[in-house]
Coordinates of C-alpha atoms in Angstrom, one line a residue:
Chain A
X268 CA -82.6 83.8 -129.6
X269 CA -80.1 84.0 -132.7
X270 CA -81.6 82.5 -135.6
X271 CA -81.7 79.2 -136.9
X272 CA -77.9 79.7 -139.2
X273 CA -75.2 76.7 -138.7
X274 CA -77.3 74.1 -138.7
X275 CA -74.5 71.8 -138.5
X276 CA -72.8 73.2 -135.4
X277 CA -75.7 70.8 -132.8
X278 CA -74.5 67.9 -135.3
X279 CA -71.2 68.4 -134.9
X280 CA -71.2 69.2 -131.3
X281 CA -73.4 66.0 -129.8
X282 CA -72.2 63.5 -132.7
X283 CA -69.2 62.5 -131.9
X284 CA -70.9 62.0 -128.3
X285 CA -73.6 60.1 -129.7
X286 CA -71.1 58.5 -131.9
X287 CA -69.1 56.8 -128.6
X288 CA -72.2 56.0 -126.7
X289 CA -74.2 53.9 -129.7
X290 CA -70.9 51.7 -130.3
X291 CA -69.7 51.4 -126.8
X292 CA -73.1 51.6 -124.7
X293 CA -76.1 50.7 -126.9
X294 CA -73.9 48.2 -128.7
X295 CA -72.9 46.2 -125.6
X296 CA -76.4 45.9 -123.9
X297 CA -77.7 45.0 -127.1
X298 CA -75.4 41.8 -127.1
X299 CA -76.4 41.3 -123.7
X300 CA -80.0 41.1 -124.3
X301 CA -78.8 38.9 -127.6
X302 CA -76.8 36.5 -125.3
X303 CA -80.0 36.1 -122.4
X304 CA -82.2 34.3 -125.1
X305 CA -79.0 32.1 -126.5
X306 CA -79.1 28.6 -125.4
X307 CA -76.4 27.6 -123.0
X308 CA -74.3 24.1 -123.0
X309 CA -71.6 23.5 -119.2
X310 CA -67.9 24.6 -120.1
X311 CA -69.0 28.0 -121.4
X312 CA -70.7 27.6 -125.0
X313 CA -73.2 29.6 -126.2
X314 CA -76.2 28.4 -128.8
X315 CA -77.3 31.0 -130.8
X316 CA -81.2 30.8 -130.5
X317 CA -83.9 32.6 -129.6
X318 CA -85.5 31.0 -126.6
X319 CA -86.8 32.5 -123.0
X320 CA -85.2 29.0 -121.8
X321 CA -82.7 31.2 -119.4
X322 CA -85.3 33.8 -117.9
X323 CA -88.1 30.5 -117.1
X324 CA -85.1 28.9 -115.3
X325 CA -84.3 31.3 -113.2
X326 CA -87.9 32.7 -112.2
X327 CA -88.9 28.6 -112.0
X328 CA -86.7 28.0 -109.5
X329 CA -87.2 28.4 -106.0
X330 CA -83.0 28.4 -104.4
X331 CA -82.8 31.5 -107.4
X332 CA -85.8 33.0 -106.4
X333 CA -84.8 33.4 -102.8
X334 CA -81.6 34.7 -103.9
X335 CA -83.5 37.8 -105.1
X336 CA -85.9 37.6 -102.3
X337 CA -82.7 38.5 -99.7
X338 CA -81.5 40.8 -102.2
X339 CA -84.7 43.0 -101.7
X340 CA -84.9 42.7 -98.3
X341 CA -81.3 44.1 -97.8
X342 CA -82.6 46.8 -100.2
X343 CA -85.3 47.2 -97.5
X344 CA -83.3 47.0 -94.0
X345 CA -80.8 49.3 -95.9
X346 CA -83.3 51.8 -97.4
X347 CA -85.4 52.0 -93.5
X348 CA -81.7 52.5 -91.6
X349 CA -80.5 55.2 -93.8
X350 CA -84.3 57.2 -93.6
X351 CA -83.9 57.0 -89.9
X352 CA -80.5 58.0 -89.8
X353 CA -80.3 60.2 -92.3
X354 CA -83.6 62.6 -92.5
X355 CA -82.6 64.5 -89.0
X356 CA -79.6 65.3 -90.3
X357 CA -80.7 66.6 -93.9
X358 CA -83.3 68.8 -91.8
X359 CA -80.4 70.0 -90.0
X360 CA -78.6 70.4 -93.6
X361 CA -81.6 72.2 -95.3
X362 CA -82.3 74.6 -92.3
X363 CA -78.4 75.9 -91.9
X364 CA -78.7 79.5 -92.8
X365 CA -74.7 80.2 -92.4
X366 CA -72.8 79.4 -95.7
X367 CA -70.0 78.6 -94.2
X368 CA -71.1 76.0 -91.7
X369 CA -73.3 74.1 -94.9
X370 CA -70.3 74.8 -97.1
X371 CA -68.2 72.7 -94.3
X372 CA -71.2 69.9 -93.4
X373 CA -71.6 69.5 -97.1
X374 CA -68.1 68.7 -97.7
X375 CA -68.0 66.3 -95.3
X376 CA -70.7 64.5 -97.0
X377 CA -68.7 64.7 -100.1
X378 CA -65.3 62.9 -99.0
X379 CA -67.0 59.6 -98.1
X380 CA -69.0 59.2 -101.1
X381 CA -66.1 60.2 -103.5
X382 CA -63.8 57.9 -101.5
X383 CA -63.6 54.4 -103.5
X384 CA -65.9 51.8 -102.2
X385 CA -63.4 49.7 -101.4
X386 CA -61.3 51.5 -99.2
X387 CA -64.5 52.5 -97.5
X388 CA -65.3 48.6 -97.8
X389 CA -61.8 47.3 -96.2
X390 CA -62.2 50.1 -93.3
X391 CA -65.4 48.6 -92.3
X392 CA -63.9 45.0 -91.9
X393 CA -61.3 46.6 -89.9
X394 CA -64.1 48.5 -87.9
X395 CA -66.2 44.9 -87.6
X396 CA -63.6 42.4 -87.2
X397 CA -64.0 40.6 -83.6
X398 CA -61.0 42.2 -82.4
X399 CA -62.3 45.2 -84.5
X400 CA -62.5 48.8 -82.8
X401 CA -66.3 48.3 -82.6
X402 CA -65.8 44.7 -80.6
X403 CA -63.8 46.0 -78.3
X404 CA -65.8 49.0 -77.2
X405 CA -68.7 46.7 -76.9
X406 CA -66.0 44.6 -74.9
X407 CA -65.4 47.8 -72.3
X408 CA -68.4 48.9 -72.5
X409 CA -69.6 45.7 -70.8
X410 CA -72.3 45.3 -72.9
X411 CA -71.4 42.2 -74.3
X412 CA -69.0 39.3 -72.6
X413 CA -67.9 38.1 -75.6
X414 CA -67.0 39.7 -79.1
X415 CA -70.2 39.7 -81.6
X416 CA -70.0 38.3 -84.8
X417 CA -70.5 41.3 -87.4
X418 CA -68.1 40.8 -90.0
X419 CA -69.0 38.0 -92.9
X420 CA -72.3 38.1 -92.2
X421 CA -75.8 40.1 -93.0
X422 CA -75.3 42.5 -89.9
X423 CA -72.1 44.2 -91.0
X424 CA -73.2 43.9 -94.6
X425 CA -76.3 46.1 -93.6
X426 CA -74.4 48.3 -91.4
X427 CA -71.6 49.0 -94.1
X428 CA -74.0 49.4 -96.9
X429 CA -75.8 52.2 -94.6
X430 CA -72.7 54.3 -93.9
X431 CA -72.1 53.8 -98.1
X432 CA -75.3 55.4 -98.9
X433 CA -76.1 57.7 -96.3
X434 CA -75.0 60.4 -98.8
X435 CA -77.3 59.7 -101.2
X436 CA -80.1 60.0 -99.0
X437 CA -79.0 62.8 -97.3
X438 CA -78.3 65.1 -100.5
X439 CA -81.9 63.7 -102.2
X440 CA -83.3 65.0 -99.0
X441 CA -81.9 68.5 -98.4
X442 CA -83.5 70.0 -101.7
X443 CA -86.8 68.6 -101.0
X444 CA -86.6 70.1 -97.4
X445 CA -85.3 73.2 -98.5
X446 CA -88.7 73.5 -101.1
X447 CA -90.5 73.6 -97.8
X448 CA -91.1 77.0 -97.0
X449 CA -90.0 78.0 -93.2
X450 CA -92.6 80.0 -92.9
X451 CA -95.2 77.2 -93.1
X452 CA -93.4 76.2 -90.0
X453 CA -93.8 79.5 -88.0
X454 CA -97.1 79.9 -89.3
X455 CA -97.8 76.3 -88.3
X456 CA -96.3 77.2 -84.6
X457 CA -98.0 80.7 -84.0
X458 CA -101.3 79.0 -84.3
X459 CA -99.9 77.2 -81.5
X460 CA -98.6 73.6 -82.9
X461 CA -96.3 72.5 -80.3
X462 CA -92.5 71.7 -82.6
X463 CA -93.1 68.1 -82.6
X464 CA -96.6 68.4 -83.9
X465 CA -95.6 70.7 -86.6
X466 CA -93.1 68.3 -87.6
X467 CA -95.3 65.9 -88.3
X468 CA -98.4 67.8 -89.4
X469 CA -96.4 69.6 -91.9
X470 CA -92.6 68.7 -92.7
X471 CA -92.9 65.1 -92.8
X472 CA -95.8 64.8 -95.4
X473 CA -94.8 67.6 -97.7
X474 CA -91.2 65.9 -97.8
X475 CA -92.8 62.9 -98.6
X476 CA -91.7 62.4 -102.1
X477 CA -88.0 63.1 -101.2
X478 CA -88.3 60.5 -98.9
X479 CA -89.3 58.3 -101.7
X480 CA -87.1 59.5 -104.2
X481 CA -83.9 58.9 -101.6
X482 CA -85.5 55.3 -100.3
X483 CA -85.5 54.4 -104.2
X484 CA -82.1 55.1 -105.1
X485 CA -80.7 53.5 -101.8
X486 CA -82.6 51.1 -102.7
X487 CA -81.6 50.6 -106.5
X488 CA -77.8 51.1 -105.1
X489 CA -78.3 48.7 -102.7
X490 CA -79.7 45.7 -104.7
X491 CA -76.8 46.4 -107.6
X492 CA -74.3 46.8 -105.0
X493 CA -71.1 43.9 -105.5
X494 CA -67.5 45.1 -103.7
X495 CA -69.4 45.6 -100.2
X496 CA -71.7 42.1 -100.0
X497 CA -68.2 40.7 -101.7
X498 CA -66.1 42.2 -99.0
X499 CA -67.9 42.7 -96.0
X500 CA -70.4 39.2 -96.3
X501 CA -67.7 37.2 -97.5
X502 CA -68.4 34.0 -99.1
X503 CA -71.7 33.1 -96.9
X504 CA -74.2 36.4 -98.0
X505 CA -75.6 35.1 -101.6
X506 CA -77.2 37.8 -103.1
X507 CA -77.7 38.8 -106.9
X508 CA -75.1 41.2 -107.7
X509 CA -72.9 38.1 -106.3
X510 CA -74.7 35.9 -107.9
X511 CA -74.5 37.3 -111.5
X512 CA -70.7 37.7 -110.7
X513 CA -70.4 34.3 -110.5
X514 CA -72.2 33.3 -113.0
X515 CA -70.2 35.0 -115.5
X516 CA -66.9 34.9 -114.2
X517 CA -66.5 31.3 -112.3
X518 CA -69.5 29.4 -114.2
X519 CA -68.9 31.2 -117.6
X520 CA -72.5 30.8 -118.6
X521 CA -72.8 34.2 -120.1
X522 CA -76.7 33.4 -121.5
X523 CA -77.5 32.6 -118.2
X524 CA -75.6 35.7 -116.5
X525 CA -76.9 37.8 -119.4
X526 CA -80.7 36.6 -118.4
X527 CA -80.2 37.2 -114.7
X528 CA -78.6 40.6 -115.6
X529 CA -81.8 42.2 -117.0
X530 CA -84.0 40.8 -114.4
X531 CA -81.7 42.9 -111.8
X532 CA -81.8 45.8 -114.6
X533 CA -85.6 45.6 -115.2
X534 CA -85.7 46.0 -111.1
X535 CA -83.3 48.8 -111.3
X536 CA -84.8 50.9 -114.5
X537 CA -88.3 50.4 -113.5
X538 CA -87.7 52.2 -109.8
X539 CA -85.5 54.7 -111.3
X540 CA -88.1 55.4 -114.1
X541 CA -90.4 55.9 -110.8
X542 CA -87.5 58.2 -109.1
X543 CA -87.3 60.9 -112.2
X544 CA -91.0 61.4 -111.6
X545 CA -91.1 62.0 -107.8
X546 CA -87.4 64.8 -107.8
X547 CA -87.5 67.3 -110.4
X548 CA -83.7 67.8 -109.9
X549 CA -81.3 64.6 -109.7
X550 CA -77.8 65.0 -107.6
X551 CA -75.3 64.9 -109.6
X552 CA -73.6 62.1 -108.2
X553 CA -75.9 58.9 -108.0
X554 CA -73.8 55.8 -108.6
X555 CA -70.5 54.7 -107.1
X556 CA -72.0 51.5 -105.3
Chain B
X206 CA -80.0 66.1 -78.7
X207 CA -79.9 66.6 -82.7
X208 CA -76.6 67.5 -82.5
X209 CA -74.9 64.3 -80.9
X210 CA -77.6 62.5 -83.2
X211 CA -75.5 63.9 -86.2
X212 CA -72.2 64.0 -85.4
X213 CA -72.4 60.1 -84.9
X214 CA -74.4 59.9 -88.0
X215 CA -71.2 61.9 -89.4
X216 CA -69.0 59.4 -87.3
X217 CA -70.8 56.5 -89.3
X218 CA -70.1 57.5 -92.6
X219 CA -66.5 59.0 -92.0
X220 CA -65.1 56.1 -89.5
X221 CA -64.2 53.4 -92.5
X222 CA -62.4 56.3 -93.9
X223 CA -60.7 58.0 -90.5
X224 CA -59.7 54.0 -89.0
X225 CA -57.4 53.5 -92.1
X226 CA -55.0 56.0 -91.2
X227 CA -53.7 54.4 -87.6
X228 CA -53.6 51.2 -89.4
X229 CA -51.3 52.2 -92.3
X230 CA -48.4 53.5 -89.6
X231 CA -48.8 50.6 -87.4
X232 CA -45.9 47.9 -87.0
X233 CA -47.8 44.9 -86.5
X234 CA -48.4 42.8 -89.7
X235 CA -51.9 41.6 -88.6
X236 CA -54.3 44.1 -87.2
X237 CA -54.6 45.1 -83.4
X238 CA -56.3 47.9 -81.9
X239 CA -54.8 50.2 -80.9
X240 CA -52.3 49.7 -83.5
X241 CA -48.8 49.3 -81.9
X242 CA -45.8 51.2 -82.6
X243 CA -45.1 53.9 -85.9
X244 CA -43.4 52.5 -88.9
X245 CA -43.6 53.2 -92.3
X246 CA -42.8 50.2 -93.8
X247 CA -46.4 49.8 -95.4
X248 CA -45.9 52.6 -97.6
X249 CA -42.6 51.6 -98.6
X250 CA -44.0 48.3 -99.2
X251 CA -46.7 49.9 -101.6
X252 CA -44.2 51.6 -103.8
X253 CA -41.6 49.2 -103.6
X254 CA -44.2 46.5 -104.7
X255 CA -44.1 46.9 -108.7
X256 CA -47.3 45.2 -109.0
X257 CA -49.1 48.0 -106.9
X258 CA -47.2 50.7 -107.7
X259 CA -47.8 49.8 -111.4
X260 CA -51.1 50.0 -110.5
X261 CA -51.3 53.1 -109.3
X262 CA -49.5 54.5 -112.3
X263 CA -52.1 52.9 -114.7
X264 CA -55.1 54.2 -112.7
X265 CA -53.6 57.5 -112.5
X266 CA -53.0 57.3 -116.1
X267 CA -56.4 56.0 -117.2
X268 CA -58.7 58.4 -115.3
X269 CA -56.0 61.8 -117.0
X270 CA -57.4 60.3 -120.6
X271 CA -60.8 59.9 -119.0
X272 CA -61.3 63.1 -118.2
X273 CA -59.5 64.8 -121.2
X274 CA -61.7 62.4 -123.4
X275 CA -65.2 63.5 -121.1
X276 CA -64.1 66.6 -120.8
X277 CA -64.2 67.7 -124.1
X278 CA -67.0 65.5 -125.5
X279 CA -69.1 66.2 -122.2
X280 CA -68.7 70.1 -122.7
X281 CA -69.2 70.0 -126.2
X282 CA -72.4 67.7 -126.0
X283 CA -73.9 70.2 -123.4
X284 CA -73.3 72.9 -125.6
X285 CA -75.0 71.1 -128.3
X286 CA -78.0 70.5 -126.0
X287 CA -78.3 73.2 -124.0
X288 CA -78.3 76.0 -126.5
X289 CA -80.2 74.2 -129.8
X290 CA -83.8 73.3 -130.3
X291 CA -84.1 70.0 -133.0
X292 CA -86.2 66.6 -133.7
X293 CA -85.3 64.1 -131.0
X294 CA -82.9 66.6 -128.7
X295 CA -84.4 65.1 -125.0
X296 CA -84.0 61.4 -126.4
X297 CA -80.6 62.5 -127.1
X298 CA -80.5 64.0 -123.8
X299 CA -81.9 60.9 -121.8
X300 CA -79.2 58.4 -124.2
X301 CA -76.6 60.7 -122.7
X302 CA -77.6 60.2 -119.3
X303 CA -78.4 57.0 -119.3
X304 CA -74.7 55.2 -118.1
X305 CA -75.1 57.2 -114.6
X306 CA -78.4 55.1 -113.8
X307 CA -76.9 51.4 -114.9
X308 CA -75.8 49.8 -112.5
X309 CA -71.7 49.5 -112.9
X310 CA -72.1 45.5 -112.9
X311 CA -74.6 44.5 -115.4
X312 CA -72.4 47.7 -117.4
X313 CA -69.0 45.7 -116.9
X314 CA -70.8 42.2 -117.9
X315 CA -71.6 44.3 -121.2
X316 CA -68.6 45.5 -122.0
X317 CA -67.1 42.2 -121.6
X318 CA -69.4 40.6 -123.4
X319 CA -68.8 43.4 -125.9
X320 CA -65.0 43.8 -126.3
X321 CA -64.2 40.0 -126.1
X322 CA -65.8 40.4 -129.7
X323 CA -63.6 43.0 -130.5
X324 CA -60.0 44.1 -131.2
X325 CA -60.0 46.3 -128.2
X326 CA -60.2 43.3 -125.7
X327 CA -57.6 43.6 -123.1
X328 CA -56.4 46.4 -124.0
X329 CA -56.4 50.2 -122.3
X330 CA -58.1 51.7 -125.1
X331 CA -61.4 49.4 -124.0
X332 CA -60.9 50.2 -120.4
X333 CA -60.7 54.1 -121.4
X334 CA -63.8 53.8 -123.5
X335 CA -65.4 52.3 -120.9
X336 CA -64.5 54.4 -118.0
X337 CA -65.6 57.6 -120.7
X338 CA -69.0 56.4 -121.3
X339 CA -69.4 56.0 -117.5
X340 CA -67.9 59.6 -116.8
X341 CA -69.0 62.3 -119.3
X342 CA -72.2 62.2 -118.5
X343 CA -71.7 64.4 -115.2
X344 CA -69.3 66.8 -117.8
X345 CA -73.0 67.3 -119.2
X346 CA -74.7 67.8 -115.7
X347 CA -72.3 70.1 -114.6
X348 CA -72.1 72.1 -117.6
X349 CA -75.6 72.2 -118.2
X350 CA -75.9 73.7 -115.2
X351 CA -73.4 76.6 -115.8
X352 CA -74.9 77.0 -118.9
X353 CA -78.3 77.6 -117.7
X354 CA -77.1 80.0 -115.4
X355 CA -75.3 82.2 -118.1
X356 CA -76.3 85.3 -118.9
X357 CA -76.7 85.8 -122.6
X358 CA -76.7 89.5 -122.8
X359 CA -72.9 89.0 -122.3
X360 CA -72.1 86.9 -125.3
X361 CA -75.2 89.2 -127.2
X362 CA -72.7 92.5 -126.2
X363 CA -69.7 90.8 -127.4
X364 CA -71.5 90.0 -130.8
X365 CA -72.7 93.4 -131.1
X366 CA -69.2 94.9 -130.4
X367 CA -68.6 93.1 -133.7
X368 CA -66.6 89.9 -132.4
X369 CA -66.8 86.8 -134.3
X370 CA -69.2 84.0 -133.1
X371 CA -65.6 82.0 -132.0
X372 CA -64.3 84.6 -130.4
X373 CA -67.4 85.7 -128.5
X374 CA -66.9 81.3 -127.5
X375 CA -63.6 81.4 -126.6
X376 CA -63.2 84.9 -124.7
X377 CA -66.9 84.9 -123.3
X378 CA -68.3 81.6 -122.8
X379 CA -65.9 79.5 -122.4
X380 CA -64.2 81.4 -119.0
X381 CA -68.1 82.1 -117.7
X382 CA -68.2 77.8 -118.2
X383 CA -65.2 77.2 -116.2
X384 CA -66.9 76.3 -112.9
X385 CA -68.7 73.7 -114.5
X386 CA -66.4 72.1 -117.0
X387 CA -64.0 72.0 -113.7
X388 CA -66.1 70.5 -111.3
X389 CA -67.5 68.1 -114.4
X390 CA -63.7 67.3 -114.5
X391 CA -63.5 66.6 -110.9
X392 CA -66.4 64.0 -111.4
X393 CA -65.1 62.6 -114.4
X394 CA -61.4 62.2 -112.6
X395 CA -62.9 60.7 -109.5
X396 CA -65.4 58.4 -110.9
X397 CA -62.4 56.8 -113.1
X398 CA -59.6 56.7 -110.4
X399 CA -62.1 55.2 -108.0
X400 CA -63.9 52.7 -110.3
X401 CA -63.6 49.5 -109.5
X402 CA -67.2 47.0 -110.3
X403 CA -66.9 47.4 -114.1
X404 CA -63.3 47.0 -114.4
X405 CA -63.1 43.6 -112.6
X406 CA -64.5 42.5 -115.7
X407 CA -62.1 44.5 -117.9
X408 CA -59.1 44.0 -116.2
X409 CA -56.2 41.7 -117.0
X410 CA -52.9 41.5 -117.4
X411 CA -51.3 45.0 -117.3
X412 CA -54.4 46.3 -116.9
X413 CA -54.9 45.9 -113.1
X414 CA -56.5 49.4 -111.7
X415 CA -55.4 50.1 -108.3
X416 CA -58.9 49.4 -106.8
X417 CA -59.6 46.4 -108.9
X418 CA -55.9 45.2 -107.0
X419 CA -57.0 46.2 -103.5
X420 CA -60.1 43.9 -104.3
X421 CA -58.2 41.4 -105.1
X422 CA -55.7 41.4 -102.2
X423 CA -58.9 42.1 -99.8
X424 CA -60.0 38.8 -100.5
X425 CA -57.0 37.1 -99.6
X426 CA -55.1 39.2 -97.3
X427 CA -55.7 42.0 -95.3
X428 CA -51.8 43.7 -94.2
X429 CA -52.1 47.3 -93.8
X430 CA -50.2 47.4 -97.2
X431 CA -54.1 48.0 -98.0
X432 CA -54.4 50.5 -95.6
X433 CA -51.6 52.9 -96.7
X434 CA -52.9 52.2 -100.3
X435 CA -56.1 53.4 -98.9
X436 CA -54.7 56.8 -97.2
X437 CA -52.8 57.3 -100.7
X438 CA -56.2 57.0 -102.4
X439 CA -58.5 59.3 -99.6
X440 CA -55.6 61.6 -99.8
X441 CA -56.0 61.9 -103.4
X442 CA -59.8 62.6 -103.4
X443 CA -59.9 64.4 -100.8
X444 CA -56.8 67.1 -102.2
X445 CA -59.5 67.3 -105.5
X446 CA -62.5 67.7 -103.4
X447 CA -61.1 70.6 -101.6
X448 CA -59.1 72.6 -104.4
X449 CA -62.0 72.2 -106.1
X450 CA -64.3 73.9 -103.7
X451 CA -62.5 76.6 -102.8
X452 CA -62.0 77.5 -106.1
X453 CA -65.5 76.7 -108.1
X454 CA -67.8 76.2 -105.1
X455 CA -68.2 72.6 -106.1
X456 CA -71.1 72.2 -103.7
X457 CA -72.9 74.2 -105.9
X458 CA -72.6 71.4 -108.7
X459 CA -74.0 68.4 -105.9

């Protein structure tokens, strides 16, 4: 370790950093918290004040509660569908031994979740529309007589959201797989646990907490998403990312938008705060919903 | 039996992406599947439509300054955390990492909130600072990460050999960081050119991204105009992804 000389040089090299993020990250979510206690009056004007009046409306009210109550359970149906589909193919991911091959699978994780959500979003309503690819095999398939509704409504929300954050569950998982040492496996085989019984007697619970970590952030990505519920539910699927939206864009009541804003970010932090306990390493690439 | 499992889990997350292509050569204005007949009248329509080919332009522009601005300040800033021990570095730290967990809405409600009380209100240099504060942070992750691996017994030889402290920087460290302050760049390029939640509340006139205007059209219209947009945008990403891996081994940085 060189010695302590230059104290300056740490200054100099995080301040300008820290600099940028106190006037243009601290700054602005302070004036949000500031705005949720103002008072609000209709056609957009702000009070300043310092009353809770915004947070007791929206946790009075039973029409804004149940917006937040379909919120989470989207979180949930979305969380359960991407741990179904998506631990088989981490254990396949986490148990590849040729470079190559991972180097190729991995990739092929990467492209959808750095494509932009909304050209993901709009090839999904192609995919869901009733004359939509997905229809019409249903249609040949005979396993329906007529097309299924899927776009504009919660199904194709759910099944869009799914394929958006497979990726995230699948690259929390592979790590936490890999931890698992194979030769607890053969060890667990040679004293003759049949493959399926060693699965479950000794993958599944010490992957446990990578399960959890990956079901969180689905989660927390799920309840914040906007373009796909926008997109894909159209105007029908009311949930709180929408809801907010609207608040602040159509309605203009900022104090109110503000208010509802950190309830969704208390949700969000609180689980994430959770997350960093159960991983020791975070992907790189969480957000993008 | 695992095997077809995952290649249609594979098929799930890469069909939105593959049914766009078909759709952007296909003649028909409304969509039909199979799409009918080859044209390319969508992508002439996307360039020769100045509202979406200014877009372009002004998404291509913002994330270049993005990621020059992250770059730097995200390198520097790992640097500075990485290698020095002082009072309050992992609050630093957890400040710095902070805009990858908020979610990009209440974020762009912020900033608008923010900038309308500013100067910088509809202009590019409040989109830029946004999009920075939402991109350097994976600079940091990614250079952290090289910069854990690094051997110091390299820059310790230079020293010894009697170069200066900037010189061991520049003709050491610096080409040993390159992996990671490349694929931090990647990050930093894609997050920006693909952002789209927190700049529907910054954009405005002139300063439509080209997501933010595929958004918009979405909820109106749906012509394959979209759709050859899209391929132009997967082609993009898809181009950095792959340069990038076979020359960093950007998996590594995942």
């Amino acid at each position: 370790m060189s010695p302590p000389r230059r104290r300056w040089l740490p200054a100099l090299l995080v301040g300008p950093t820290l600099l940028l993020l106190l006037v243009a990250f601290v700054a602005p979510l302070g004036i949000l918290l500031v705005y949720s206690f103002y008072e609000s009056r209709p056609g957009g004007v702000m009070i300043p004040a310092f009353t809770l009046a915004q947070y007791r409306r929206f946790l009075g009210d039973p029409f804004y509660l149940y917006v937040l109550w379909r919120t989470v359970l989207l979180g949930l149906w979305v969380t359960a569908w991407c741990i179904v589909l998506g631990y088989p193919l981490a254990y396949v991911l986490a148990r590849t031994r040729s470079r190559t091959v991972r180097s190729v699978l991995v990739t092929l994780l990467l492209v959808p979740l750095m494509t932009s959500v909304v050209v993901r979003s709009y090839g999904w309503m192609i995919l869901l529309a009733n004359n939509g690819l997905i229809n019409k095999a249903l249609l040949a398939l005979g396993l329906t007589s007529a097309p299924v509704q899927l776009l504009f409504n919660t199904t194709g929300v759910v099944i869009a959201l799914v394929a958006i954050l497979l990726p995230y569950m699948v690259l929390t998982l592979v790590p936490v797989i890999q931890n698992i040492a194979p030769a607890l496996e053969e060890a667990s085989q040679s004293l003759g646990a049949s493959p399926t019984r060693m699965f479950r007697d000794v993958v599944v619970p010490l992957s446990l907490p990578g399960v959890a970590a990956g079901s969180i952030l689905v989660f927390v990505l799920t309840i914040a998403a906007y373009a796909t519920p926008r997109l894909v539910g159209g105007s029908r699927l009311l949930v709180m990312p929408i809801f907010v939206y609207d608040q602040t864009m159509a309605l203009l009541n900022w104090p109110f938008a503000s208010a509802t804003s950190f309830i969704l970010l208390a949700l969000v932090l609180g689980l994430m705060a959770l997350q960093g306990r159960l991983v020791e390493r975070r992907s790189t690439w969480e957000h993008g919903a | 039996m695992l095997l077809g499992f995952n290649a249609l889990v594979y098929l799930l997350m890469l069909a939105p992406i593959l049914v766009v292509i078909p759709v952007s050569f296909s003649e028909k204005e409304y969509l039909v599947f199979p799409p009918q007949g080859f044209s390319l009248r969508w992508y002439v329509n996307f360039f020769a439509t100045r509202e979406l080919a200014d877009s372009l332009w002004l998404s291509l522009h913002l994330a270049a300054w993005t990621t020059a601005l992250s770059t730097v300040l995200g390198t520097a800033a790992a640097l500075g955390l990485v290698r020095y021990r002082y009072a309050g570095r992992s609050l630093v730290r957890e400040l710095f990492l902070a805009p990858i967990v908020m979610p990009r809405l209440v974020l762009g409600i912020a900033f608008l909130m923010f900038l309308s009380r500013t100067v910088l209100s509809g202009s590019f240099g409040g989109l830029l600072i946004a999009h920075a504060v939402v991109a350097f942070p994976y600079v940091i992750r990614t250079v952290s990460a090289s910069l854990v691996g690094l051997d110091r017994a390299l820059e310790e030889a230079g020293a010894s050999l009697g170069a200066t402290p900037f010189t061991v920087f520049r003709t050491i460290t610096l080409p040993l960081l390159k992996p990671g302050i490349m694929a931090g760049a990647v990050f930093a390029y894609v997050t920006s050119f693909d952002e789209l939640v927190m700049t529907l509340f910054l954009a405005g006139p002139g300063l439509t991204t080209l997501p933010v205007q595929i958004f918009t059209y979405l909820e109106y219209t749906s012509d394959p105009t979209i759709a050859a947009i899209s391929v132009v945008l997967v082609a993009i990403t898809v181009v950095a992804v792959l340069v990038t891996e076979r020359i960093v081994g950007f998996s590594r940085f995942v």
